[in-house]
Amino acid sequence: MTATAPEHAGPEVREVPASPPSGTRPGTVRRSLFRALPVSPAVVLLLLFLAGPIVYCVVIAFTDLQLTGQAQESFVGFDNFTRAFKDEAFLNAVWLTLVFTVLSSLIGQNTLGLALASLMQRASKPVRTLTGGIVVTAWVLPEVVAGFLLYAFFRREGTLNAILDWLHLPSQNWLFTLPILAVSFANVWRGTAFSMLVYSAALNEIPKEVTEAAEVDGASGWRRMWHITLPMIRRSIGTNLMLNTLQTLSVFGLIWVMTRGGPSGKSQTLPLFMYEQAFQNSLIGYGTAVALLLLLIGSLFSVVYLRLLRTEV
Amino acid sequence: MTDTLTPRRTTHASRRNRRRTAADAGLLVAAAAFVLPLAWVVLSALDPHASLRVKVPDGVTLDNFDAILTPEITFTPLLNSLILCGGATLLTVVCAVLAAYPLSRFRSRLNRPFLLTILFATSLPITAIMVPVYALFVRVNMIDTMQGTIFFFAASQLPFAIWLMKNFMDGVPKELEEAAWTDGASSFQSLLRIVLPLMGPGVAVVTVFSFVMMWGNFFVPFMLLLSPDQMPASVSINDFFGNRGMVAYGQLAAFSIVYSTPVVLLYVLISRRLGGGFALGGAVKG
């Protein structure tokens, strides 16, 4: 599905003349063709540089292509995949990707984003503007810069430990002892703004009468949240979770800058594992097989996302 | 002021006030946590003896900026970023406008499958395909070329750009255009003279959004460009750690600010004009 879907874009557009609605005159065919013409630059770009690599990905995932030392690669069937599922480093990366996604996206960005958005509904305007501005700035900063800022924050001699010292709490070398936790926090720092904006928009669309009626009926804040607000914004929750997850699955630069996946693979999520296999170990075929798996997981989420939006397209 | 209100409304108002204070306090705590890393970068950039923790500078200086504002460290990478992202953004926007026009204006049974494919591609993890893209680029001799990187950047941004552009274009009423057609204008003329001017803010949003996304992207140029003199700022920032020996944190902070400022400003510009959730209107609500 992943490999073929974008490719369809081309033929579909060009098929306009081939499948005219029954009973149309030849002039309509030419008109359809003419009307589809402006789409062609985009379709060509997408076919060559997006669909092409995806197809190529499927092909070389089944070969033993290497960067060096081998003149010709050969077809190895599912070897790369069976190898992956026996490779402890791969399973470790799968586990860490899961931890990273659940901690930073499902729990962190999503819950914090919702909390901030609902606090903003009641807060005074200056505080709302200030907090929103700070959170959004963290989101707009380039990935690598965000990585450095949080690297400085979590380092042994960094700000977090300074605060812990000040509070007389035990400090430690976070990037060494709990690297996956540190990069997850970094991803929360960077990505929460998105959820916050999504939920602010969703909460603003809830009619005031509904919450006021519940308030008059004596429903407490938590009950109102659980029984009224959350059901009313469930579509936004669905799409937000989906987009957060997809975003988090493809995080590379942030982790690369903070830990390079280390120490000894303790923060090596799938994208970093893929990179290491393909370039540090020169196993392009194996690295691509991992990429294909990542792409498959991504397209699965993508299909769910499409179904959530189904009525709107 | 509350004195003049009836008792019942007073309690209501005070409850509301209390709740507002609680919300304010909660938000300020969150803001304090979020602002710490940002404070570090600003304070360290001005600090002659910057370290890794947030501290008040021992005296404000612009030496850090002075040290990095050289062609080698700052101007060449920023120029490379500009060529790369500017070129790719231009390509993306032109292709997206052209593609969105028939999708928005003409009815065809292929619109829906095409748009669904586009939406599907929007959420694919591009990171995953960088290894095969590298292998492919080596094979077709496009590795380490600006053009190759620009084309790939544009292609990766196109699905979202087309989707967003089509939604903005749908907002321009068709009647105005039909009037132009009756006066003998071609589709292309009406797109250029009527539709585009009316959806100026929409085009601006797509342009700025594409540019910001590419400006901050690390992995794509990291993989596809090899020679140091072609590196954009997103990759060259790495040099502060590897090749220059001791890390000068003050300079690193100063560079981070210089590199981030354009996108932060562009974002402020666009969000003022269209409200904070601009990208989400198109992305999430469809």
PDB file of N, CA, C and O in Angstrom, chain A residues 26-95:
ATOM      1  N   PRO A  26     -15.996  13.633 -27.550  1.00  0.00           N
ATOM      2  CA  PRO A  26     -14.530  13.671 -27.549  1.00  0.00           C
ATOM      3  C   PRO A  26     -13.993  15.003 -27.055  1.00  0.00           C
ATOM      4  O   PRO A  26     -12.924  15.068 -26.476  1.00  0.00           O
ATOM      5  N   GLY A  27     -14.719  16.081 -27.278  1.00  0.00           N
ATOM      6  CA  GLY A  27     -14.270  17.399 -26.833  1.00  0.00           C
ATOM      7  C   GLY A  27     -14.064  17.445 -25.326  1.00  0.00           C
ATOM      8  O   GLY A  27     -13.132  18.067 -24.832  1.00  0.00           O
ATOM      9  N   THR A  28     -14.936  16.743 -24.609  1.00  0.00           N
ATOM     10  CA  THR A  28     -14.825  16.713 -23.152  1.00  0.00           C
ATOM     11  C   THR A  28     -13.537  16.050 -22.721  1.00  0.00           C
ATOM     12  O   THR A  28     -12.921  16.442 -21.737  1.00  0.00           O
ATOM     13  N   VAL A  29     -13.158  15.021 -23.492  1.00  0.00           N
ATOM     14  CA  VAL A  29     -11.932  14.300 -23.168  1.00  0.00           C
ATOM     15  C   VAL A  29     -10.751  15.242 -23.243  1.00  0.00           C
ATOM     16  O   VAL A  29      -9.939  15.325 -22.328  1.00  0.00           O
ATOM     17  N   ARG A  30     -10.694  15.988 -24.356  1.00  0.00           N
ATOM     18  CA  ARG A  30      -9.575  16.897 -24.517  1.00  0.00           C
ATOM     19  C   ARG A  30      -9.596  17.964 -23.427  1.00  0.00           C
ATOM     20  O   ARG A  30      -8.573  18.367 -22.896  1.00  0.00           O
ATOM     21  N   ARG A  31     -10.814  18.405 -23.091  1.00  0.00           N
ATOM     22  CA  ARG A  31     -10.915  19.412 -22.049  1.00  0.00           C
ATOM     23  C   ARG A  31     -10.417  18.879 -20.699  1.00  0.00           C
ATOM     24  O   ARG A  31      -9.706  19.548 -19.974  1.00  0.00           O
ATOM     25  N   SER A  32     -10.797  17.634 -20.397  1.00  0.00           N
ATOM     26  CA  SER A  32     -10.350  17.033 -19.140  1.00  0.00           C
ATOM     27  C   SER A  32      -8.841  16.957 -19.094  1.00  0.00           C
ATOM     28  O   SER A  32      -8.209  17.261 -18.082  1.00  0.00           O
ATOM     29  N   LEU A  33      -8.270  16.530 -20.227  1.00  0.00           N
ATOM     30  CA  LEU A  33      -6.823  16.407 -20.310  1.00  0.00           C
ATOM     31  C   LEU A  33      -6.171  17.762 -20.068  1.00  0.00           C
ATOM     32  O   LEU A  33      -5.228  17.900 -19.304  1.00  0.00           O
ATOM     33  N   PHE A  34      -6.738  18.774 -20.711  1.00  0.00           N
ATOM     34  CA  PHE A  34      -6.212  20.121 -20.594  1.00  0.00           C
ATOM     35  C   PHE A  34      -6.302  20.621 -19.156  1.00  0.00           C
ATOM     36  O   PHE A  34      -5.401  21.259 -18.636  1.00  0.00           O
ATOM     37  N   ARG A  35      -7.416  20.267 -18.513  1.00  0.00           N
ATOM     38  CA  ARG A  35      -7.602  20.725 -17.143  1.00  0.00           C
ATOM     39  C   ARG A  35      -6.669  20.013 -16.175  1.00  0.00           C
ATOM     40  O   ARG A  35      -6.325  20.562 -15.132  1.00  0.00           O
ATOM     41  N   ALA A  36      -6.288  18.790 -16.509  1.00  0.00           N
ATOM     42  CA  ALA A  36      -5.408  18.037 -15.613  1.00  0.00           C
ATOM     43  C   ALA A  36      -3.950  18.468 -15.773  1.00  0.00           C
ATOM     44  O   ALA A  36      -3.113  18.159 -14.934  1.00  0.00           O
ATOM     45  N   LEU A  37      -3.676  19.189 -16.857  1.00  0.00           N
ATOM     46  CA  LEU A  37      -2.306  19.572 -17.182  1.00  0.00           C
ATOM     47  C   LEU A  37      -1.568  20.280 -16.033  1.00  0.00           C
ATOM     48  O   LEU A  37      -0.432  19.927 -15.727  1.00  0.00           O
ATOM     49  N   PRO A  38      -2.189  21.268 -15.360  1.00  0.00           N
ATOM     50  CA  PRO A  38      -1.461  21.975 -14.296  1.00  0.00           C
ATOM     51  C   PRO A  38      -1.007  21.059 -13.159  1.00  0.00           C
ATOM     52  O   PRO A  38      -0.068  21.396 -12.443  1.00  0.00           O
ATOM     53  N   VAL A  39      -1.666  19.924 -13.004  1.00  0.00           N
ATOM     54  CA  VAL A  39      -1.291  19.030 -11.911  1.00  0.00           C
ATOM     55  C   VAL A  39       0.022  18.324 -12.217  1.00  0.00           C
ATOM     56  O   VAL A  39       0.705  17.843 -11.313  1.00  0.00           O
ATOM     57  N   SER A  40       0.393  18.285 -13.520  1.00  0.00           N
ATOM     58  CA  SER A  40       1.514  17.424 -13.899  1.00  0.00           C
ATOM     59  C   SER A  40       2.864  17.762 -13.264  1.00  0.00           C
ATOM     60  O   SER A  40       3.580  16.831 -12.880  1.00  0.00           O
ATOM     61  N   PRO A  41       3.257  19.056 -13.111  1.00  0.00           N
ATOM     62  CA  PRO A  41       4.566  19.275 -12.460  1.00  0.00           C
ATOM     63  C   PRO A  41       4.621  18.654 -11.067  1.00  0.00           C
ATOM     64  O   PRO A  41       5.606  17.990 -10.704  1.00  0.00           O
ATOM     65  N   ALA A  42       3.546  18.842 -10.309  1.00  0.00           N
ATOM     66  CA  ALA A  42       3.508  18.273  -8.963  1.00  0.00           C
ATOM     67  C   ALA A  42       3.580  16.752  -9.023  1.00  0.00           C
ATOM     68  O   ALA A  42       4.323  16.122  -8.261  1.00  0.00           O
ATOM     69  N   VAL A  43       2.818  16.169  -9.957  1.00  0.00           N
ATOM     70  CA  VAL A  43       2.782  14.706 -10.042  1.00  0.00           C
ATOM     71  C   VAL A  43       4.153  14.154 -10.425  1.00  0.00           C
ATOM     72  O   VAL A  43       4.624  13.172  -9.851  1.00  0.00           O
ATOM     73  N   VAL A  44       4.819  14.836 -11.377  1.00  0.00           N
ATOM     74  CA  VAL A  44       6.148  14.375 -11.785  1.00  0.00           C
ATOM     75  C   VAL A  44       7.109  14.420 -10.595  1.00  0.00           C
ATOM     76  O   VAL A  44       7.827  13.450 -10.307  1.00  0.00           O
ATOM     77  N   LEU A  45       7.109  15.539  -9.881  1.00  0.00           N
ATOM     78  CA  LEU A  45       7.978  15.665  -8.696  1.00  0.00           C
ATOM     79  C   LEU A  45       7.691  14.565  -7.676  1.00  0.00           C
ATOM     80  O   LEU A  45       8.592  13.921  -7.147  1.00  0.00           O
ATOM     81  N   LEU A  46       6.402  14.352  -7.408  1.00  0.00           N
ATOM     82  CA  LEU A  46       6.015  13.357  -6.403  1.00  0.00           C
ATOM     83  C   LEU A  46       6.411  11.956  -6.846  1.00  0.00           C
ATOM     84  O   LEU A  46       6.882  11.151  -6.044  1.00  0.00           O
ATOM     85  N   LEU A  47       6.233  11.667  -8.148  1.00  0.00           N
ATOM     86  CA  LEU A  47       6.584  10.331  -8.642  1.00  0.00           C
ATOM     87  C   LEU A  47       8.089  10.100  -8.562  1.00  0.00           C
ATOM     88  O   LEU A  47       8.545   9.067  -8.083  1.00  0.00           O
ATOM     89  N   LEU A  48       8.856  11.086  -9.034  1.00  0.00           N
ATOM     90  CA  LEU A  48      10.307  10.891  -9.104  1.00  0.00           C
ATOM     91  C   LEU A  48      10.956  10.898  -7.724  1.00  0.00           C
ATOM     92  O   LEU A  48      11.837  10.100  -7.444  1.00  0.00           O
ATOM     93  N   PHE A  49      10.528  11.799  -6.863  1.00  0.00           N
ATOM     94  CA  PHE A  49      11.283  11.995  -5.626  1.00  0.00           C
ATOM     95  C   PHE A  49      10.611  11.468  -4.372  1.00  0.00           C
ATOM     96  O   PHE A  49      11.193  11.486  -3.311  1.00  0.00           O
ATOM     97  N   LEU A  50       9.365  11.023  -4.489  1.00  0.00           N
ATOM     98  CA  LEU A  50       8.725  10.454  -3.309  1.00  0.00           C
ATOM     99  C   LEU A  50       8.310   9.003  -3.561  1.00  0.00           C
ATOM    100  O   LEU A  50       8.738   8.091  -2.853  1.00  0.00           O
ATOM    101  N   ALA A  51       7.502   8.814  -4.610  1.00  0.00           N
ATOM    102  CA  ALA A  51       7.079   7.448  -4.925  1.00  0.00           C
ATOM    103  C   ALA A  51       8.282   6.612  -5.363  1.00  0.00           C
ATOM    104  O   ALA A  51       8.418   5.455  -4.963  1.00  0.00           O
ATOM    105  N   GLY A  52       9.170   7.221  -6.155  1.00  0.00           N
ATOM    106  CA  GLY A  52      10.367   6.522  -6.630  1.00  0.00           C
ATOM    107  C   GLY A  52      11.171   5.930  -5.477  1.00  0.00           C
ATOM    108  O   GLY A  52      11.387   4.719  -5.437  1.00  0.00           O
ATOM    109  N   PRO A  53      11.604   6.772  -4.537  1.00  0.00           N
ATOM    110  CA  PRO A  53      12.367   6.236  -3.406  1.00  0.00           C
ATOM    111  C   PRO A  53      11.604   5.174  -2.613  1.00  0.00           C
ATOM    112  O   PRO A  53      12.205   4.228  -2.112  1.00  0.00           O
ATOM    113  N   ILE A  54      10.283   5.322  -2.518  1.00  0.00           N
ATOM    114  CA  ILE A  54       9.532   4.328  -1.752  1.00  0.00           C
ATOM    115  C   ILE A  54       9.569   2.979  -2.467  1.00  0.00           C
ATOM    116  O   ILE A  54       9.778   1.934  -1.851  1.00  0.00           O
ATOM    117  N   VAL A  55       9.402   3.016  -3.801  1.00  0.00           N
ATOM    118  CA  VAL A  55       9.496   1.771  -4.574  1.00  0.00           C
ATOM    119  C   VAL A  55      10.908   1.191  -4.442  1.00  0.00           C
ATOM    120  O   VAL A  55      11.091  -0.009  -4.196  1.00  0.00           O
ATOM    121  N   TYR A  56      11.898   2.060  -4.570  1.00  0.00           N
ATOM    122  CA  TYR A  56      13.283   1.635  -4.457  1.00  0.00           C
ATOM    123  C   TYR A  56      13.545   1.042  -3.076  1.00  0.00           C
ATOM    124  O   TYR A  56      14.295   0.072  -2.925  1.00  0.00           O
ATOM    125  N   CYS A  57      12.906   1.622  -2.071  1.00  0.00           N
ATOM    126  CA  CYS A  57      13.016   1.128  -0.696  1.00  0.00           C
ATOM    127  C   CYS A  57      12.544  -0.319  -0.628  1.00  0.00           C
ATOM    128  O   CYS A  57      13.202  -1.178  -0.046  1.00  0.00           O
ATOM    129  N   VAL A  58      11.407  -0.579  -1.266  1.00  0.00           N
ATOM    130  CA  VAL A  58      10.868  -1.936  -1.248  1.00  0.00           C
ATOM    131  C   VAL A  58      11.837  -2.894  -1.948  1.00  0.00           C
ATOM    132  O   VAL A  58      12.060  -4.013  -1.490  1.00  0.00           O
ATOM    133  N   VAL A  59      12.439  -2.409  -3.045  1.00  0.00           N
ATOM    134  CA  VAL A  59      13.359  -3.284  -3.785  1.00  0.00           C
ATOM    135  C   VAL A  59      14.610  -3.604  -2.967  1.00  0.00           C
ATOM    136  O   VAL A  59      14.929  -4.767  -2.736  1.00  0.00           O
ATOM    137  N   ILE A  60      15.316  -2.563  -2.497  1.00  0.00           N
ATOM    138  CA  ILE A  60      16.608  -2.859  -1.863  1.00  0.00           C
ATOM    139  C   ILE A  60      16.471  -3.438  -0.468  1.00  0.00           C
ATOM    140  O   ILE A  60      17.427  -3.981   0.065  1.00  0.00           O
ATOM    141  N   ALA A  61      15.286  -3.376   0.118  1.00  0.00           N
ATOM    142  CA  ALA A  61      15.113  -4.022   1.419  1.00  0.00           C
ATOM    143  C   ALA A  61      15.294  -5.535   1.296  1.00  0.00           C
ATOM    144  O   ALA A  61      15.561  -6.214   2.280  1.00  0.00           O
ATOM    145  N   PHE A  62      15.146  -6.034   0.073  1.00  0.00           N
ATOM    146  CA  PHE A  62      15.277  -7.483  -0.144  1.00  0.00           C
ATOM    147  C   PHE A  62      16.631  -7.847  -0.734  1.00  0.00           C
ATOM    148  O   PHE A  62      16.823  -8.942  -1.245  1.00  0.00           O
ATOM    149  N   THR A  63      17.594  -6.906  -0.688  1.00  0.00           N
ATOM    150  CA  THR A  63      18.931  -7.215  -1.207  1.00  0.00           C
ATOM    151  C   THR A  63      19.964  -7.052  -0.089  1.00  0.00           C
ATOM    152  O   THR A  63      19.651  -6.563   0.979  1.00  0.00           O
ATOM    153  N   ASP A  64      21.196  -7.465  -0.380  1.00  0.00           N
ATOM    154  CA  ASP A  64      22.262  -7.277   0.602  1.00  0.00           C
ATOM    155  C   ASP A  64      23.164  -6.108   0.203  1.00  0.00           C
ATOM    156  O   ASP A  64      24.374  -6.145   0.398  1.00  0.00           O
ATOM    157  N   LEU A  65      22.548  -5.071  -0.360  1.00  0.00           N
ATOM    158  CA  LEU A  65      23.296  -3.883  -0.790  1.00  0.00           C
ATOM    159  C   LEU A  65      24.136  -3.323   0.361  1.00  0.00           C
ATOM    160  O   LEU A  65      23.663  -3.143   1.470  1.00  0.00           O
ATOM    161  N   GLN A  66      25.427  -3.078   0.064  1.00  0.00           N
ATOM    162  CA  GLN A  66      26.313  -2.499   1.067  1.00  0.00           C
ATOM    163  C   GLN A  66      26.994  -1.273   0.503  1.00  0.00           C
ATOM    164  O   GLN A  66      27.027  -1.068  -0.697  1.00  0.00           O
ATOM    165  N   LEU A  67      27.541  -0.462   1.381  1.00  0.00           N
ATOM    166  CA  LEU A  67      28.199   0.753   0.914  1.00  0.00           C
ATOM    167  C   LEU A  67      29.550   0.464   0.306  1.00  0.00           C
ATOM    168  O   LEU A  67      29.968   1.078  -0.656  1.00  0.00           O
ATOM    169  N   THR A  68      30.261  -0.497   0.901  1.00  0.00           N
ATOM    170  CA  THR A  68      31.625  -0.736   0.445  1.00  0.00           C
ATOM    171  C   THR A  68      31.900  -2.225   0.283  1.00  0.00           C
ATOM    172  O   THR A  68      31.215  -3.065   0.842  1.00  0.00           O
ATOM    173  N   GLY A  69      32.922  -2.545  -0.482  1.00  0.00           N
ATOM    174  CA  GLY A  69      33.453  -3.904  -0.515  1.00  0.00           C
ATOM    175  C   GLY A  69      32.671  -4.894  -1.349  1.00  0.00           C
ATOM    176  O   GLY A  69      33.017  -6.060  -1.412  1.00  0.00           O
ATOM    177  N   GLN A  70      31.608  -4.438  -1.986  1.00  0.00           N
ATOM    178  CA  GLN A  70      30.809  -5.390  -2.741  1.00  0.00           C
ATOM    179  C   GLN A  70      30.472  -4.779  -4.085  1.00  0.00           C
ATOM    180  O   GLN A  70      29.904  -3.694  -4.155  1.00  0.00           O
ATOM    181  N   ALA A  71      30.791  -5.476  -5.159  1.00  0.00           N
ATOM    182  CA  ALA A  71      30.570  -4.904  -6.469  1.00  0.00           C
ATOM    183  C   ALA A  71      29.091  -4.959  -6.843  1.00  0.00           C
ATOM    184  O   ALA A  71      28.525  -4.013  -7.364  1.00  0.00           O
ATOM    185  N   GLN A  72      28.464  -6.063  -6.539  1.00  0.00           N
ATOM    186  CA  GLN A  72      27.093  -6.265  -6.984  1.00  0.00           C
ATOM    187  C   GLN A  72      26.251  -6.797  -5.838  1.00  0.00           C
ATOM    188  O   GLN A  72      26.658  -7.730  -5.152  1.00  0.00           O
ATOM    189  N   GLU A  73      25.116  -6.176  -5.631  1.00  0.00           N
ATOM    190  CA  GLU A  73      24.267  -6.716  -4.567  1.00  0.00           C
ATOM    191  C   GLU A  73      23.413  -7.851  -5.133  1.00  0.00           C
ATOM    192  O   GLU A  73      23.197  -7.930  -6.338  1.00  0.00           O
ATOM    193  N   SER A  74      22.952  -8.733  -4.255  1.00  0.00           N
ATOM    194  CA  SER A  74      22.100  -9.802  -4.755  1.00  0.00           C
ATOM    195  C   SER A  74      20.841  -9.905  -3.912  1.00  0.00           C
ATOM    196  O   SER A  74      20.770  -9.421  -2.782  1.00  0.00           O
ATOM    197  N   PHE A  75      19.858 -10.529  -4.502  1.00  0.00           N
ATOM    198  CA  PHE A  75      18.560 -10.674  -3.874  1.00  0.00           C
ATOM    199  C   PHE A  75      18.652 -11.673  -2.724  1.00  0.00           C
ATOM    200  O   PHE A  75      19.171 -12.771  -2.897  1.00  0.00           O
ATOM    201  N   VAL A  76      18.201 -11.279  -1.547  1.00  0.00           N
ATOM    202  CA  VAL A  76      18.328 -12.191  -0.411  1.00  0.00           C
ATOM    203  C   VAL A  76      16.978 -12.530   0.229  1.00  0.00           C
ATOM    204  O   VAL A  76      16.921 -13.077   1.323  1.00  0.00           O
ATOM    205  N   GLY A  77      15.894 -12.181  -0.481  1.00  0.00           N
ATOM    206  CA  GLY A  77      14.576 -12.511   0.056  1.00  0.00           C
ATOM    207  C   GLY A  77      14.311 -11.812   1.371  1.00  0.00           C
ATOM    208  O   GLY A  77      14.622 -10.633   1.540  1.00  0.00           O
ATOM    209  N   PHE A  78      13.747 -12.568   2.296  1.00  0.00           N
ATOM    210  CA  PHE A  78      13.345 -11.960   3.566  1.00  0.00           C
ATOM    211  C   PHE A  78      14.458 -11.971   4.604  1.00  0.00           C
ATOM    212  O   PHE A  78      14.203 -11.702   5.772  1.00  0.00           O
ATOM    213  N   ASP A  79      15.691 -12.276   4.171  1.00  0.00           N
ATOM    214  CA  ASP A  79      16.812 -12.392   5.116  1.00  0.00           C
ATOM    215  C   ASP A  79      16.941 -11.188   6.043  1.00  0.00           C
ATOM    216  O   ASP A  79      17.138 -11.343   7.244  1.00  0.00           O
ATOM    217  N   ASN A  80      16.833  -9.973   5.434  1.00  0.00           N
ATOM    218  CA  ASN A  80      17.002  -8.769   6.241  1.00  0.00           C
ATOM    219  C   ASN A  80      15.964  -8.694   7.350  1.00  0.00           C
ATOM    220  O   ASN A  80      16.239  -8.223   8.450  1.00  0.00           O
ATOM    221  N   PHE A  81      14.753  -9.170   7.026  1.00  0.00           N
ATOM    222  CA  PHE A  81      13.669  -9.065   8.008  1.00  0.00           C
ATOM    223  C   PHE A  81      13.811 -10.114   9.099  1.00  0.00           C
ATOM    224  O   PHE A  81      13.638  -9.815  10.281  1.00  0.00           O
ATOM    225  N   THR A  82      14.126 -11.358   8.699  1.00  0.00           N
ATOM    226  CA  THR A  82      14.313 -12.397   9.724  1.00  0.00           C
ATOM    227  C   THR A  82      15.496 -12.022  10.604  1.00  0.00           C
ATOM    228  O   THR A  82      15.451 -12.196  11.814  1.00  0.00           O
ATOM    229  N   ARG A  83      16.523 -11.469   9.959  1.00  0.00           N
ATOM    230  CA  ARG A  83      17.678 -11.034  10.719  1.00  0.00           C
ATOM    231  C   ARG A  83      17.299  -9.967  11.744  1.00  0.00           C
ATOM    232  O   ARG A  83      17.718 -10.009  12.906  1.00  0.00           O
ATOM    233  N   ALA A  84      16.476  -9.035  11.302  1.00  0.00           N
ATOM    234  CA  ALA A  84      16.061  -7.959  12.201  1.00  0.00           C
ATOM    235  C   ALA A  84      15.374  -8.525  13.430  1.00  0.00           C
ATOM    236  O   ALA A  84      15.688  -8.151  14.564  1.00  0.00           O
ATOM    237  N   PHE A  85      14.446  -9.458  13.216  1.00  0.00           N
ATOM    238  CA  PHE A  85      13.670  -9.937  14.356  1.00  0.00           C
ATOM    239  C   PHE A  85      14.465 -10.855  15.266  1.00  0.00           C
ATOM    240  O   PHE A  85      14.002 -11.224  16.344  1.00  0.00           O
ATOM    241  N   LYS A  86      15.684 -11.224  14.808  1.00  0.00           N
ATOM    242  CA  LYS A  86      16.562 -11.970  15.709  1.00  0.00           C
ATOM    243  C   LYS A  86      17.616 -11.064  16.343  1.00  0.00           C
ATOM    244  O   LYS A  86      18.334 -11.484  17.242  1.00  0.00           O
ATOM    245  N   ASP A  87      17.696  -9.824  15.822  1.00  0.00           N
ATOM    246  CA  ASP A  87      18.739  -8.899  16.250  1.00  0.00           C
ATOM    247  C   ASP A  87      18.303  -8.178  17.532  1.00  0.00           C
ATOM    248  O   ASP A  87      17.286  -7.490  17.548  1.00  0.00           O
ATOM    249  N   GLU A  88      19.079  -8.364  18.585  1.00  0.00           N
ATOM    250  CA  GLU A  88      18.687  -7.762  19.857  1.00  0.00           C
ATOM    251  C   GLU A  88      18.680  -6.235  19.780  1.00  0.00           C
ATOM    252  O   GLU A  88      17.850  -5.571  20.394  1.00  0.00           O
ATOM    253  N   ALA A  89      19.629  -5.685  19.020  1.00  0.00           N
ATOM    254  CA  ALA A  89      19.691  -4.231  18.893  1.00  0.00           C
ATOM    255  C   ALA A  89      18.434  -3.698  18.219  1.00  0.00           C
ATOM    256  O   ALA A  89      17.928  -2.631  18.560  1.00  0.00           O
ATOM    257  N   PHE A  90      17.918  -4.469  17.252  1.00  0.00           N
ATOM    258  CA  PHE A  90      16.687  -4.057  16.579  1.00  0.00           C
ATOM    259  C   PHE A  90      15.508  -4.097  17.542  1.00  0.00           C
ATOM    260  O   PHE A  90      14.728  -3.149  17.641  1.00  0.00           O
ATOM    261  N   LEU A  91      15.397  -5.199  18.274  1.00  0.00           N
ATOM    262  CA  LEU A  91      14.281  -5.328  19.217  1.00  0.00           C
ATOM    263  C   LEU A  91      14.359  -4.243  20.284  1.00  0.00           C
ATOM    264  O   LEU A  91      13.337  -3.688  20.693  1.00  0.00           O
ATOM    265  N   ASN A  92      15.593  -3.939  20.692  1.00  0.00           N
ATOM    266  CA  ASN A  92      15.804  -2.838  21.632  1.00  0.00           C
ATOM    267  C   ASN A  92      15.296  -1.518  21.044  1.00  0.00           C
ATOM    268  O   ASN A  92      14.615  -0.746  21.722  1.00  0.00           O
ATOM    269  N   ALA A  93      15.591  -1.300  19.749  1.00  0.00           N
ATOM    270  CA  ALA A  93      15.144  -0.060  19.102  1.00  0.00           C
ATOM    271  C   ALA A  93      13.623  -0.007  19.004  1.00  0.00           C
ATOM    272  O   ALA A  93      13.018   1.052  19.191  1.00  0.00           O
ATOM    273  N   VAL A  94      13.015  -1.155  18.726  1.00  0.00           N
ATOM    274  CA  VAL A  94      11.555  -1.199  18.653  1.00  0.00           C
ATOM    275  C   VAL A  94      10.964  -0.834  20.013  1.00  0.00           C
ATOM    276  O   VAL A  94      10.057  -0.003  20.125  1.00  0.00           O
ATOM    277  N   TRP A  95      11.517  -1.426  21.060  1.00  0.00           N
ATOM    278  CA  TRP A  95      11.046  -1.167  22.413  1.00  0.00           C
ATOM    279  C   TRP A  95      11.209   0.311  22.776  1.00  0.00           C
ATOM    280  O   TRP A  95      10.284   0.942  23.277  1.00  0.00           O
TER     281      TRP A  95
END
